[in-house]
Coordinates of C-alpha atoms in Angstrom, one line a residue:
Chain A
X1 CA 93.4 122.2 67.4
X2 CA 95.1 120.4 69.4
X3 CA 99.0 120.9 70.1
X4 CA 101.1 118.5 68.0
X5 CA 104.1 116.8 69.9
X6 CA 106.4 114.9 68.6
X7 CA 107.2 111.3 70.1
X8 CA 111.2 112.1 70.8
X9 CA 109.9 115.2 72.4
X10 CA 107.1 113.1 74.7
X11 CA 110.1 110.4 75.2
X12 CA 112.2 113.2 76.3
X13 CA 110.1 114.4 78.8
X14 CA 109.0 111.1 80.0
X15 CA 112.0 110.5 80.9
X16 CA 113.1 113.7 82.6
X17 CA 110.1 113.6 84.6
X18 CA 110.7 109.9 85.5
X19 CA 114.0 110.2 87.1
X20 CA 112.6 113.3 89.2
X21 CA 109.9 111.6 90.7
X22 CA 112.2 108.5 91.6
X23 CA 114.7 111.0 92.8
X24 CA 112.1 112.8 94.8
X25 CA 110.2 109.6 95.9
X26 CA 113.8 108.0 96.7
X27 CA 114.0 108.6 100.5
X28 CA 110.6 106.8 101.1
X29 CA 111.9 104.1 98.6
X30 CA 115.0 103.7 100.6
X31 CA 113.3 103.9 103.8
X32 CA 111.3 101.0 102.7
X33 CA 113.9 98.8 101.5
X34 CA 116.1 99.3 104.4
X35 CA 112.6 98.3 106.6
X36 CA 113.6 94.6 105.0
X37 CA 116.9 94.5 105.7
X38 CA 119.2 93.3 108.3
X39 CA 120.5 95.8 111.1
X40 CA 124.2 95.1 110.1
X41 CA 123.4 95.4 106.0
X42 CA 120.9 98.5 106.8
X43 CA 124.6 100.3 108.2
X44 CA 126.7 98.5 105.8
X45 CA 129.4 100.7 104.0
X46 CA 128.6 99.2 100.9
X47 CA 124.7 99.6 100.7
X48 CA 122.7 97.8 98.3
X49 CA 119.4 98.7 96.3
X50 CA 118.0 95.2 96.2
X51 CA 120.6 92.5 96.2
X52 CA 120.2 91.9 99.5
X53 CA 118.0 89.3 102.0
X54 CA 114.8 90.0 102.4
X55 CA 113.5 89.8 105.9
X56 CA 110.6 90.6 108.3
X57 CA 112.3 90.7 111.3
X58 CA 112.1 93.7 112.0
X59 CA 108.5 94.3 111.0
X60 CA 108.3 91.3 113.7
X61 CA 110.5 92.9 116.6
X62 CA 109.2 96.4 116.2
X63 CA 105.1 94.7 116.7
X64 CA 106.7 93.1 119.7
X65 CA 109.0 94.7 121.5
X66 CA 107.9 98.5 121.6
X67 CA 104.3 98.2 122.2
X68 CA 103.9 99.2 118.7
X69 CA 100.2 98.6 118.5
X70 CA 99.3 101.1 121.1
X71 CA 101.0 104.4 119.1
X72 CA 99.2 103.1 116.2
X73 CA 96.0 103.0 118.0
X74 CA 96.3 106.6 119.6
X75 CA 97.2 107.9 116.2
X76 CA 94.4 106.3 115.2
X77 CA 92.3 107.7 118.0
X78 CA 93.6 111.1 118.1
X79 CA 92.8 112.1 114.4
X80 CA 89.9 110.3 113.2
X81 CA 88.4 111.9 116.8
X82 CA 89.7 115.2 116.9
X83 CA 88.7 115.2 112.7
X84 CA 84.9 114.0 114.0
X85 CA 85.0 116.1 116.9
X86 CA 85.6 119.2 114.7
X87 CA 83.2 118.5 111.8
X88 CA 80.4 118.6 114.5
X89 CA 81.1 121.9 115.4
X90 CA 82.2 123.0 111.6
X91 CA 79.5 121.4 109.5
X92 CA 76.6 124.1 111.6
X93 CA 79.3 126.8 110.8
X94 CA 80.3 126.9 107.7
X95 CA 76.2 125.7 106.6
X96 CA 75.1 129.3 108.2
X97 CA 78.1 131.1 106.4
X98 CA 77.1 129.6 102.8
X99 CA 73.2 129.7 103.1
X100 CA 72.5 132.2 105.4
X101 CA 75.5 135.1 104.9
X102 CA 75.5 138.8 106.9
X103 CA 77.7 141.2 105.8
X104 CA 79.9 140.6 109.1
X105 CA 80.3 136.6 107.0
X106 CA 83.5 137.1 105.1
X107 CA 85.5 139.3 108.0
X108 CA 84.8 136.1 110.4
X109 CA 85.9 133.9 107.7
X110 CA 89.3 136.2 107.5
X111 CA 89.4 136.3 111.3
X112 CA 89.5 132.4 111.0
X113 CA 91.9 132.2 108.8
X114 CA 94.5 134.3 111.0
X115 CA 94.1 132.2 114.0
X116 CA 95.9 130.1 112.4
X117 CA 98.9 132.4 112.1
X118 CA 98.9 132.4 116.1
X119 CA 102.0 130.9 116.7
X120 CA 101.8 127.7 118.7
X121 CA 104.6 128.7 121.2
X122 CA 102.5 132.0 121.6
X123 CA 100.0 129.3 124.0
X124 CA 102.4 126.5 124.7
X125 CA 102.9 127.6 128.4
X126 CA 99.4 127.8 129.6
X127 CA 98.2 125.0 127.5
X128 CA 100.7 123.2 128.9
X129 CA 100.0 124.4 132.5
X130 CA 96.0 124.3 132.1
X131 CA 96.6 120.5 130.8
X132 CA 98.9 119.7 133.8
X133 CA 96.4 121.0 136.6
X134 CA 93.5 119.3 135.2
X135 CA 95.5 116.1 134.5
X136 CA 95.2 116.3 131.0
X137 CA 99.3 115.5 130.0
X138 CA 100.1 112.2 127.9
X139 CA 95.8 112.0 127.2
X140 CA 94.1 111.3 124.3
X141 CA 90.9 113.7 125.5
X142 CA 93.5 116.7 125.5
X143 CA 95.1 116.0 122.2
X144 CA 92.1 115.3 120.4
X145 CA 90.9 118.6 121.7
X146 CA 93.9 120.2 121.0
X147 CA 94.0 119.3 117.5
X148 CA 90.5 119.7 117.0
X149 CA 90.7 123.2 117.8
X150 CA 94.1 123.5 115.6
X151 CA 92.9 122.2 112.4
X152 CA 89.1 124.0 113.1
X153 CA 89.7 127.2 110.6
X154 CA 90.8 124.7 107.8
X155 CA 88.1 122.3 108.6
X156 CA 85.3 125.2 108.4
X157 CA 86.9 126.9 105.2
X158 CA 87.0 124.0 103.0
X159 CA 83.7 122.9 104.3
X160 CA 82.7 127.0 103.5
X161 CA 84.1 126.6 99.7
X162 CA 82.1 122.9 99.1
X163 CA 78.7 124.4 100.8
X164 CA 78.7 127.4 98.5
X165 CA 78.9 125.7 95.3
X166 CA 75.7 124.5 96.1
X167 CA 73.3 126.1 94.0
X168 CA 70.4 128.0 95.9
X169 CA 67.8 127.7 93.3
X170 CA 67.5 124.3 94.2
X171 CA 66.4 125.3 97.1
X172 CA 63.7 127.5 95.8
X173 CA 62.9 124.7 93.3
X174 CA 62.5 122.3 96.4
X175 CA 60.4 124.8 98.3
X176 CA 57.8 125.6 95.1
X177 CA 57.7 121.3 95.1
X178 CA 56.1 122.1 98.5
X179 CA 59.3 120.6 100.9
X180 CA 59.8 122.3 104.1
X181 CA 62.7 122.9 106.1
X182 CA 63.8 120.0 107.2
X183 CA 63.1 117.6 104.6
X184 CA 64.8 120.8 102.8
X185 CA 68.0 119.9 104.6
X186 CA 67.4 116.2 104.9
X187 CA 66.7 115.2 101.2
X188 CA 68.4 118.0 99.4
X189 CA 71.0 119.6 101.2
X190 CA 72.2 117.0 102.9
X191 CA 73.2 114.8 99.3
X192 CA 75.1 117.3 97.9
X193 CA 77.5 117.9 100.8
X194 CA 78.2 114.9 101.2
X195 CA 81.3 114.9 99.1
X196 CA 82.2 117.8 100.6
X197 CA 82.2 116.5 103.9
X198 CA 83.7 113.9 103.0
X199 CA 87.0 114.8 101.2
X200 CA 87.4 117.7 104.5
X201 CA 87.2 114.5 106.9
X202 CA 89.8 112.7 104.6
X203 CA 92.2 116.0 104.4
X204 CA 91.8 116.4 108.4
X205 CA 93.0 113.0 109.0
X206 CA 96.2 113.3 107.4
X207 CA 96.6 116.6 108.9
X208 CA 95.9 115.6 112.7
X209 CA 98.2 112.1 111.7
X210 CA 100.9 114.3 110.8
X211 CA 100.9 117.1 113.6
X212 CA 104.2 117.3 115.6
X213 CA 104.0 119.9 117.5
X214 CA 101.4 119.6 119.9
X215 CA 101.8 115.3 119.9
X216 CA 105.8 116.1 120.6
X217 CA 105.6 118.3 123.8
X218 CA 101.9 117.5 125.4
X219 CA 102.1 113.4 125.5
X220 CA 104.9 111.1 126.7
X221 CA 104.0 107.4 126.9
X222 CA 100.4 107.2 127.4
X223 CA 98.8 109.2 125.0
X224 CA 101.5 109.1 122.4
X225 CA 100.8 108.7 118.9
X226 CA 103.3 108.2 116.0
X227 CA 105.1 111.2 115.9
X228 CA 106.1 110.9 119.3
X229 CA 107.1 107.3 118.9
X230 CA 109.5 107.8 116.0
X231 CA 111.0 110.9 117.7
X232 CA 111.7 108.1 120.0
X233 CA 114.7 106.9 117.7
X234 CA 116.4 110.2 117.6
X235 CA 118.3 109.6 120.8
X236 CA 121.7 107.4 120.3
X237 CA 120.9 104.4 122.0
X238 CA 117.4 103.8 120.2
X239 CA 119.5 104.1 116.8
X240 CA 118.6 100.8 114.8
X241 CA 118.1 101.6 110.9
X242 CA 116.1 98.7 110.0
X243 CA 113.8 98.8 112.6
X244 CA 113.4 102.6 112.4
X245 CA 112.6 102.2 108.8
X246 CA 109.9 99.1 109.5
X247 CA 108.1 101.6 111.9
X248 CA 108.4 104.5 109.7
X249 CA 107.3 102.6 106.7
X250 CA 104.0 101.2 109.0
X251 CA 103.5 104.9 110.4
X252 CA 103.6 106.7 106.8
X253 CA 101.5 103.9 104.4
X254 CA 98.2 104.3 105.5
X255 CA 98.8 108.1 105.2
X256 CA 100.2 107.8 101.8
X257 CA 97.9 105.7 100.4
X258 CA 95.0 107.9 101.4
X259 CA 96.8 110.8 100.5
X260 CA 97.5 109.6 96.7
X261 CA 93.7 109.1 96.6
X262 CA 92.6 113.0 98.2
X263 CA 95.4 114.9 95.6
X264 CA 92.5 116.5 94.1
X265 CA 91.2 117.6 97.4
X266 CA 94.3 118.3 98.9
X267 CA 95.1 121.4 96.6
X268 CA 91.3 122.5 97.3
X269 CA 91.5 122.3 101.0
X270 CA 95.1 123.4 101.6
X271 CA 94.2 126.6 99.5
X272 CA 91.2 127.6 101.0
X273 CA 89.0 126.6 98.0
X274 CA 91.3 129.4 96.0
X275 CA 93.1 126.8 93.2
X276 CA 90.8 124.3 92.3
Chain B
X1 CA 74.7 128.2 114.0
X2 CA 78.4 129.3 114.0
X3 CA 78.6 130.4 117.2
X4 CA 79.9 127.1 119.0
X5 CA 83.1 127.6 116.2
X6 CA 83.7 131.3 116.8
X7 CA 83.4 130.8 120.7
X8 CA 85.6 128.1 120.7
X9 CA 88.1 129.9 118.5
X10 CA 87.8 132.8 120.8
X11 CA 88.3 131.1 123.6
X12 CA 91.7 129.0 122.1
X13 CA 93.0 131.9 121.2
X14 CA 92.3 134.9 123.8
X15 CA 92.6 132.7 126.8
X16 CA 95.6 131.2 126.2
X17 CA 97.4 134.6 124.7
X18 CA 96.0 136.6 128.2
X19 CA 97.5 133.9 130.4
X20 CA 100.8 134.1 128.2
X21 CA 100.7 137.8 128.3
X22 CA 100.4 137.9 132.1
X23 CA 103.0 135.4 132.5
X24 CA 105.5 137.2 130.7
X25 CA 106.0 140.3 133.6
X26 CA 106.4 137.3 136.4
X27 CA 109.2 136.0 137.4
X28 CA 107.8 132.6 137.2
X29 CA 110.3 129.0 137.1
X30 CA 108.3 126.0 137.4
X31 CA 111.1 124.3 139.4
X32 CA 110.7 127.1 142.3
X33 CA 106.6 127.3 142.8
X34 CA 105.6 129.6 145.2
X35 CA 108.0 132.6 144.0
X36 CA 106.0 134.1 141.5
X37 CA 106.8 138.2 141.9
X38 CA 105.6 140.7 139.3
X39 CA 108.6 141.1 137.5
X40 CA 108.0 144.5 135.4
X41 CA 109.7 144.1 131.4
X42 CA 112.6 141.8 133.2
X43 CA 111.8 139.1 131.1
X44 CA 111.9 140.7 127.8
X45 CA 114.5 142.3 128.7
X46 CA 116.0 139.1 129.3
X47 CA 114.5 137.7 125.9
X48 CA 115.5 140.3 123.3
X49 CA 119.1 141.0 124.6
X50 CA 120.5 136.8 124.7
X51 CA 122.6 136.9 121.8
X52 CA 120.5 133.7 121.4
X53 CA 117.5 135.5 120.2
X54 CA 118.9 137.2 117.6
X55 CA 120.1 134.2 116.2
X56 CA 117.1 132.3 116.3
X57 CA 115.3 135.0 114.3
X58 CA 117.8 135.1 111.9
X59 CA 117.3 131.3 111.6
X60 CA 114.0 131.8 111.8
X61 CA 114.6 133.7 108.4
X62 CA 116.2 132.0 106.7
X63 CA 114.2 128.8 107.3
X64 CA 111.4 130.2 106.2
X65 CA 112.8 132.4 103.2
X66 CA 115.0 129.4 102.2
X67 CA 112.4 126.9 101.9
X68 CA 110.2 129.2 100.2
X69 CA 112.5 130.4 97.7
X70 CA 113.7 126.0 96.8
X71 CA 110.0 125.8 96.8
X72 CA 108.2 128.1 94.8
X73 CA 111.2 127.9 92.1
X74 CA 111.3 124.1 91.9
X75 CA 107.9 124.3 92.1
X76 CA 106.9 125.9 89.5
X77 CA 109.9 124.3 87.4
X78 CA 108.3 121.1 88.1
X79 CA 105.0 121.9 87.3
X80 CA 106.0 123.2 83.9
X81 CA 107.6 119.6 83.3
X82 CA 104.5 118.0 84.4
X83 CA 102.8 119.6 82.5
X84 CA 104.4 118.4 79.4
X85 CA 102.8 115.5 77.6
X86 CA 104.6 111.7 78.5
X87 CA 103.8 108.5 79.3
X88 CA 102.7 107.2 82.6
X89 CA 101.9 111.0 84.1
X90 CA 99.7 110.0 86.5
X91 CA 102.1 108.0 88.6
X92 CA 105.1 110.3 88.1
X93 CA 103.0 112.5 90.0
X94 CA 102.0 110.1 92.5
X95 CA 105.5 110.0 93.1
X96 CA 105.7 113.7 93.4
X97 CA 103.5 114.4 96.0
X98 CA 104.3 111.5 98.2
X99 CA 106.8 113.4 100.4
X100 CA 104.4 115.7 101.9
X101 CA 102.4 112.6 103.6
X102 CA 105.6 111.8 105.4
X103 CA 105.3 112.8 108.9
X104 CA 108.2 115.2 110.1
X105 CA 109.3 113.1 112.6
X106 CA 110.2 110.2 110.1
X107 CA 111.6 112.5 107.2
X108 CA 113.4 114.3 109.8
X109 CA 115.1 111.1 111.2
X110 CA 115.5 109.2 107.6
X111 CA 117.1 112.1 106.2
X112 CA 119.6 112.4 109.1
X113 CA 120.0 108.6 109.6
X114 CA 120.1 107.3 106.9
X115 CA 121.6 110.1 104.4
X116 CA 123.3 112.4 105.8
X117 CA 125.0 110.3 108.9
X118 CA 129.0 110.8 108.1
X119 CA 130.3 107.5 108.3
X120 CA 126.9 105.3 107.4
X121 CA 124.9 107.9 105.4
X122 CA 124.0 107.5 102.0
X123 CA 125.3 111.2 100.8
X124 CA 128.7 109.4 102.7
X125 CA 129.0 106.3 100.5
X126 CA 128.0 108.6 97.1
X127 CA 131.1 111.2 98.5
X128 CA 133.5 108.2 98.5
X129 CA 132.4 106.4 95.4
X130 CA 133.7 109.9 93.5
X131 CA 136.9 110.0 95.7
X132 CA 135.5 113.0 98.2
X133 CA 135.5 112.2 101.8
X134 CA 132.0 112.6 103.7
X135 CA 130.3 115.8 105.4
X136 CA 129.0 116.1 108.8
X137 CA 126.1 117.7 107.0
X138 CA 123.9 118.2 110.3
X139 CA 127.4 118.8 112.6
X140 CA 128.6 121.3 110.0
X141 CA 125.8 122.9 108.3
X142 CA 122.8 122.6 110.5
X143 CA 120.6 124.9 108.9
X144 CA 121.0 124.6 105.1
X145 CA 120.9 120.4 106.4
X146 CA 117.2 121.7 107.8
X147 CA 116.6 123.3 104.7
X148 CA 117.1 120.7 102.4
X149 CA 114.5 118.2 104.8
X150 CA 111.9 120.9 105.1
X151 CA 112.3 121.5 101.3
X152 CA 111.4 117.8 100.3
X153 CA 108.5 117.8 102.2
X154 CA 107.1 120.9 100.7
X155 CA 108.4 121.0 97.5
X156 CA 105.3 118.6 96.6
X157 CA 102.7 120.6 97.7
X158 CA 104.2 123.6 96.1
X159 CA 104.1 121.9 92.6
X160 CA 100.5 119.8 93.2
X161 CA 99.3 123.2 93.4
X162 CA 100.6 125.4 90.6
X163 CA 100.4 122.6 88.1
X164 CA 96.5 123.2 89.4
X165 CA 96.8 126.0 88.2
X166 CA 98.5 125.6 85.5
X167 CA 96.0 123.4 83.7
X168 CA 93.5 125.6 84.4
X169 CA 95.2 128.0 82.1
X170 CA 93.4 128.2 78.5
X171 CA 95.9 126.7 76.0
X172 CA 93.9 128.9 73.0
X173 CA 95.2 131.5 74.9
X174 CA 99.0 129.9 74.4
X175 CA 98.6 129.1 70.5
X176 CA 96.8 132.9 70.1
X177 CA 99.8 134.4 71.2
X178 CA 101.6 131.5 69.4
X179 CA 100.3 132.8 65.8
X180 CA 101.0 136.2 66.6
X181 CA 104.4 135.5 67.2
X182 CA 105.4 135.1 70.8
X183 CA 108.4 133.4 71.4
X184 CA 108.3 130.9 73.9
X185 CA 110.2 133.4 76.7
X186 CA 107.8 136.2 76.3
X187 CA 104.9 133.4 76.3
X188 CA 105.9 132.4 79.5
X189 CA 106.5 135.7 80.8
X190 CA 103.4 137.4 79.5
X191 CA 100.8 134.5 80.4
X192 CA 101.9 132.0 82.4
X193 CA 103.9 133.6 85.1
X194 CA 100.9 136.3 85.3
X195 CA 98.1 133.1 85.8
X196 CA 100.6 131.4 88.0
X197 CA 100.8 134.5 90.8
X198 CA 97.3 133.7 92.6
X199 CA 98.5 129.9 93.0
X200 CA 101.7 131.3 93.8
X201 CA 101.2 134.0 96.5
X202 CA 98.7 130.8 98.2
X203 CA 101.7 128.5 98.2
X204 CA 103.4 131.4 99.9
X205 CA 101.3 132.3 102.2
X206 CA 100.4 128.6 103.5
X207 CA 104.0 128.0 103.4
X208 CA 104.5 130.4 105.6
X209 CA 102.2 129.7 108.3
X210 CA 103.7 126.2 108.5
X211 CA 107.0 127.6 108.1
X212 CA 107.0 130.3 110.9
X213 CA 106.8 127.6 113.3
X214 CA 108.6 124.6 111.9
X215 CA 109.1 122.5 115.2
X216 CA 109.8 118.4 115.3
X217 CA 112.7 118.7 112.1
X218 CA 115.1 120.3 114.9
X219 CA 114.1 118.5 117.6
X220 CA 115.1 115.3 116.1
X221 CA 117.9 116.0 114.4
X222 CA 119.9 118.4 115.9
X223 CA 117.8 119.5 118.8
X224 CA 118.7 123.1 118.2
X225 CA 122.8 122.5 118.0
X226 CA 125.4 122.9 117.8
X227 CA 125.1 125.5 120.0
X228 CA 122.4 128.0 118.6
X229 CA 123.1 127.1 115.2
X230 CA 119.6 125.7 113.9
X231 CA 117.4 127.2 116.9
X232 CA 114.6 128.7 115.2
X233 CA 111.7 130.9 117.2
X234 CA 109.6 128.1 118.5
X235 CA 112.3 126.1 119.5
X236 CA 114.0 128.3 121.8
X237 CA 110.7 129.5 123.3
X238 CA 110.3 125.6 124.0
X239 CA 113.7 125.0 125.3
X240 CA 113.4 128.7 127.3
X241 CA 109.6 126.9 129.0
X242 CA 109.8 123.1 129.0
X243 CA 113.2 122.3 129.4
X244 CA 114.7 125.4 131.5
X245 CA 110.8 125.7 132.9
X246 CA 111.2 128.9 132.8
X247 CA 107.8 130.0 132.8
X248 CA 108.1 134.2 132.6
X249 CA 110.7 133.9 130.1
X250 CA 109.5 131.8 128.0
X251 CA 106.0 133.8 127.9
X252 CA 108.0 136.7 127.0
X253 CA 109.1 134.4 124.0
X254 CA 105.9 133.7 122.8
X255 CA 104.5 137.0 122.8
X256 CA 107.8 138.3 120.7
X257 CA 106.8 134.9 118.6
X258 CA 103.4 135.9 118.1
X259 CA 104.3 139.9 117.7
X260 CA 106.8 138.7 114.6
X261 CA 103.9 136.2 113.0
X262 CA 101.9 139.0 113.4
X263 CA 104.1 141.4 111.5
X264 CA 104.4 139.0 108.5
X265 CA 100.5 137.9 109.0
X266 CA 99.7 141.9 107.9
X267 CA 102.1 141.5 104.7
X268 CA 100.7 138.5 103.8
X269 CA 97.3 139.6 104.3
X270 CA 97.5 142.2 102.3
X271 CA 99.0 140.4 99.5
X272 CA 96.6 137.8 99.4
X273 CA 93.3 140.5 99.7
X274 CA 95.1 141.3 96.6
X275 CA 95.4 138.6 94.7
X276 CA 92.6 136.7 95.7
X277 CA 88.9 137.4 95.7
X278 CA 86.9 135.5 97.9

């Protein structure tokens, strides 16, 4: 049976829900509008929602002037390579821990799980130092290692909770077909995790895109991505709202957009595979 | 197979933590090389007794146990509402979530520029439009300011994931007790605040993790100030190492930062091997 709801009661809710999400999605709304607007209506006293005039300019100055494209490309560079980086090291890991588990399996697993409770600050000094003496400050090479090795317990857990839904008798089934252990891996295995992989890689991204730690005190000009770039604007003299919002609005779309699409996968990796 | 991963993790985390450990008994500034001197407990010494410390942790504190309280309420608040049957459900939710793809820098600078600035903000113009006159919100209240930023971006996640959770829950279990005669407080009460307490107690414990070390929100907007007022743990560690280079110090710092994470890692821990079976 299913529960009976009344259409003033479905309205009601609708629209409760409605003016929460705008409320809640209002800051990004604003900081896209304001990307379109002039510097002197963006600090107007009198703000406007729409009624004002449209414009790329700053879209336009920001490409230009601040050397734009190369943040972009190191945020680029520094997650999908640190994401890449770590799935070759998780994808043999978390494999062993699904098919093949010891009794030692789930306390590594826990172990992996608190590294990520070491405090950042606990290592800043001698990452800091190690990177300075081998000349690794303000370069994509450290930071992709750097946030490989950061996001590496998440990458191998969720990879961990997608491997072990794999059912082992399909396995046995390929084995009595007369397959052998690599076109075991190759034709069956391989298939099947795919979508696992897959939604990890997509998770990692927007992880490594967002750090700001790491990006904030171990790059400068050279290597820095985004984050560091937008940081940029907090000190008085780089304060410009519309251009501030066009760069904010460039640095968070592609993020948002995949991020609307992984939902599904977000709650699975960001758990540890326990709310699915 | 896993042992590139666990080396690797070994190595991040015991090399790093010896070096800080060592570093913590010199007296060790990077802007005087050459004087490093074994130092003894000076530098926690140092550490625990600045009055500055003690407010950091009590930021610290309240950071995290503010967030987490705005969160895991609304959260669940908001879940219950999405929940609910109405039109157009999937994008209300899209519209949910989206805050928690916004990278701190940028909601830390949009929510300080262009809301809560005192003269061109927007909480500014709403304060005069009702006759009030506009707060310094990051001059005057620095922390709860923080709050509220850290808040928006993980209020989202917090909600995404219990109403997971909640529509995993068996809604023949909801009418049973319907028929019987539950009213709608005990129902909630009885079942869903029970089914709710694994999603929960994850929420909490992620939260946390990111929490503890919350980092580019005060670095852009108030950069610690005024005075101590918004220093959290990490921040005055990095201030203490990269901006006073004061290497032993700062060490000292991070060992008391990763002593503290350690402390709430056990609680949390525990809870979890409680409530979750993996």
């Amino acid at each position: 049976m299913a529960r009976q709801v009344t259409l003033n009661r479905r309205l009601i809710n609708t629209a409760v829900a409605w003016s929460l999400g705008l409320l809640i999605f209002f800051p990004i709304l604003w900081t896209i509008l304001t990307s379109f607007k002039t510097e002197a209506e963006a600090i107007s006293l009198q703000p406007s929602l729409f009624g004002f005039d449209w414009t790329l300019e700053n879209y336009q100055e920001v490409n230009a002037r601040s050397n734009y494209p190369r943040f972009f490309a190191n945020s680029v560079i520094i997650a999908v390579g640190s994401t890449l980086l770590g799935l070759c090291i998780a994808v043999p890991a978390a494999w062993a821990m699904a098919f093949v588990p010891s009794n030692r399996t789930r306390g590594i697993l826990m172990w992996m799980l608190s590294t990520k409770m070491l405090p950042p600050v606990g290592v800043l000094i001698p990452i800091y130092l190690i990177f300075r003496e081998f000349g690794l400050l303000d370069s994509r090479i450290g930071l992709v290692f750097v946030l490989m090795m950061v996001n590496l317990p998440i990458i191998i857990w969720m990879l961990f909770t997608y491997f072990r839904e794999i059912p082992g008798e399909i396995l046995e089934a390929a084995r009595m077909d007369g397959a052998n252990m690599k076109s075991e891996i190759l034709y069956v295995l391989t298939p099947m995790a795919v979508p696992g992989i897959a939604s990890t890689m997509l998770l990692c991204v927007i992880l490594a895109w967002n750090e700001a730690f790491w990006t904030l005190v171990l790059t400068t000009t050279q290597a820095a991505p985004l984050t560091q770039f937008i940081a940029s604007f907090s000190s008085p003299e780089g304060l410009f709202y519309a251009k501030l919002s066009a760069a904010s609005t460039m640095a968070i779309a592609p993020v948002l957009i995949l991020g609307w699409f992984s939902q599904k996968q977000l709650v699975r990796g960001l758990t540890f595979g326990a709310v699915k | 197979m896993m042992s590139p991963a666990v080396i690797l993790l070994l190595l991040w985390m015991i090399v790093p933590l010896a070096m800080t450990l060592y570093f913590s008994f010199l007296r060790y500034n990077l802007l005087m090389p050459g004087t490093e001197a074994f130092d003894g407990i000076q530098n926690y010494r140092y550490f625990l007794t600045d009055p500055a410390f003690l407010e950091a942790l009590g930021n610290t504190l309240m950071l995290v146990g503010g967030v987490l309280c705005i969160t895991v309420i609304g959260g669940t608040l908001l879940a219950l509402l999405l929940d609910q049957p109405m039109f157009g459900q999937g994008i209300v939710r899209l519209l949910f979530i989206a805050p928690f793809f916004v990278m701190p820098t940028v909601s830390a600078l949009v929510w300080k520029n262009m809301f809560m600035n005192p003269t061109n903000g927007l909480f500014a113009f709403v304060a005069k439009v009702f006759g009030g006159t506009p707060i310094d919100w990051l001059g005057h209240y620095p922390l709860p300011s923080i709050i509220l930023i850290v808040a928006w971006q993980w209020l989202p996640f917090a909600t995404l994931i219990l109403l997971t959770a909640l529509q995993s829950l068996d809604s023949e279990q909801i009418e049973a007790a319907e028929m019987d005669g539950a009213n709608a407080f005990s129902r909630f009460f009885h079942i869903v605040v029970p089914h709710l307490a694994r999603a929960a107690t994850v929420v909490i414990l992620i939260q946390t993790i990111f929490l503890l070390s919350i980092f580019a929100e005060i670095l852009v907007t108030t950069n610690g100030g005024p005075g101590n007022a918004s220093t959290n743990i990490p921040f005055l560690v990095y201030a203490q190492s990269l901006l006073q280079f004061d290497v032993g110090v700062g060490s000292a710092g991070g060992i008391v930062a990763v002593v503290l994470a350690n402390i709430v890692a056990i609680f949390l821990m525990r809870m979890v091997g409680k409530n979750l079976d993996l």
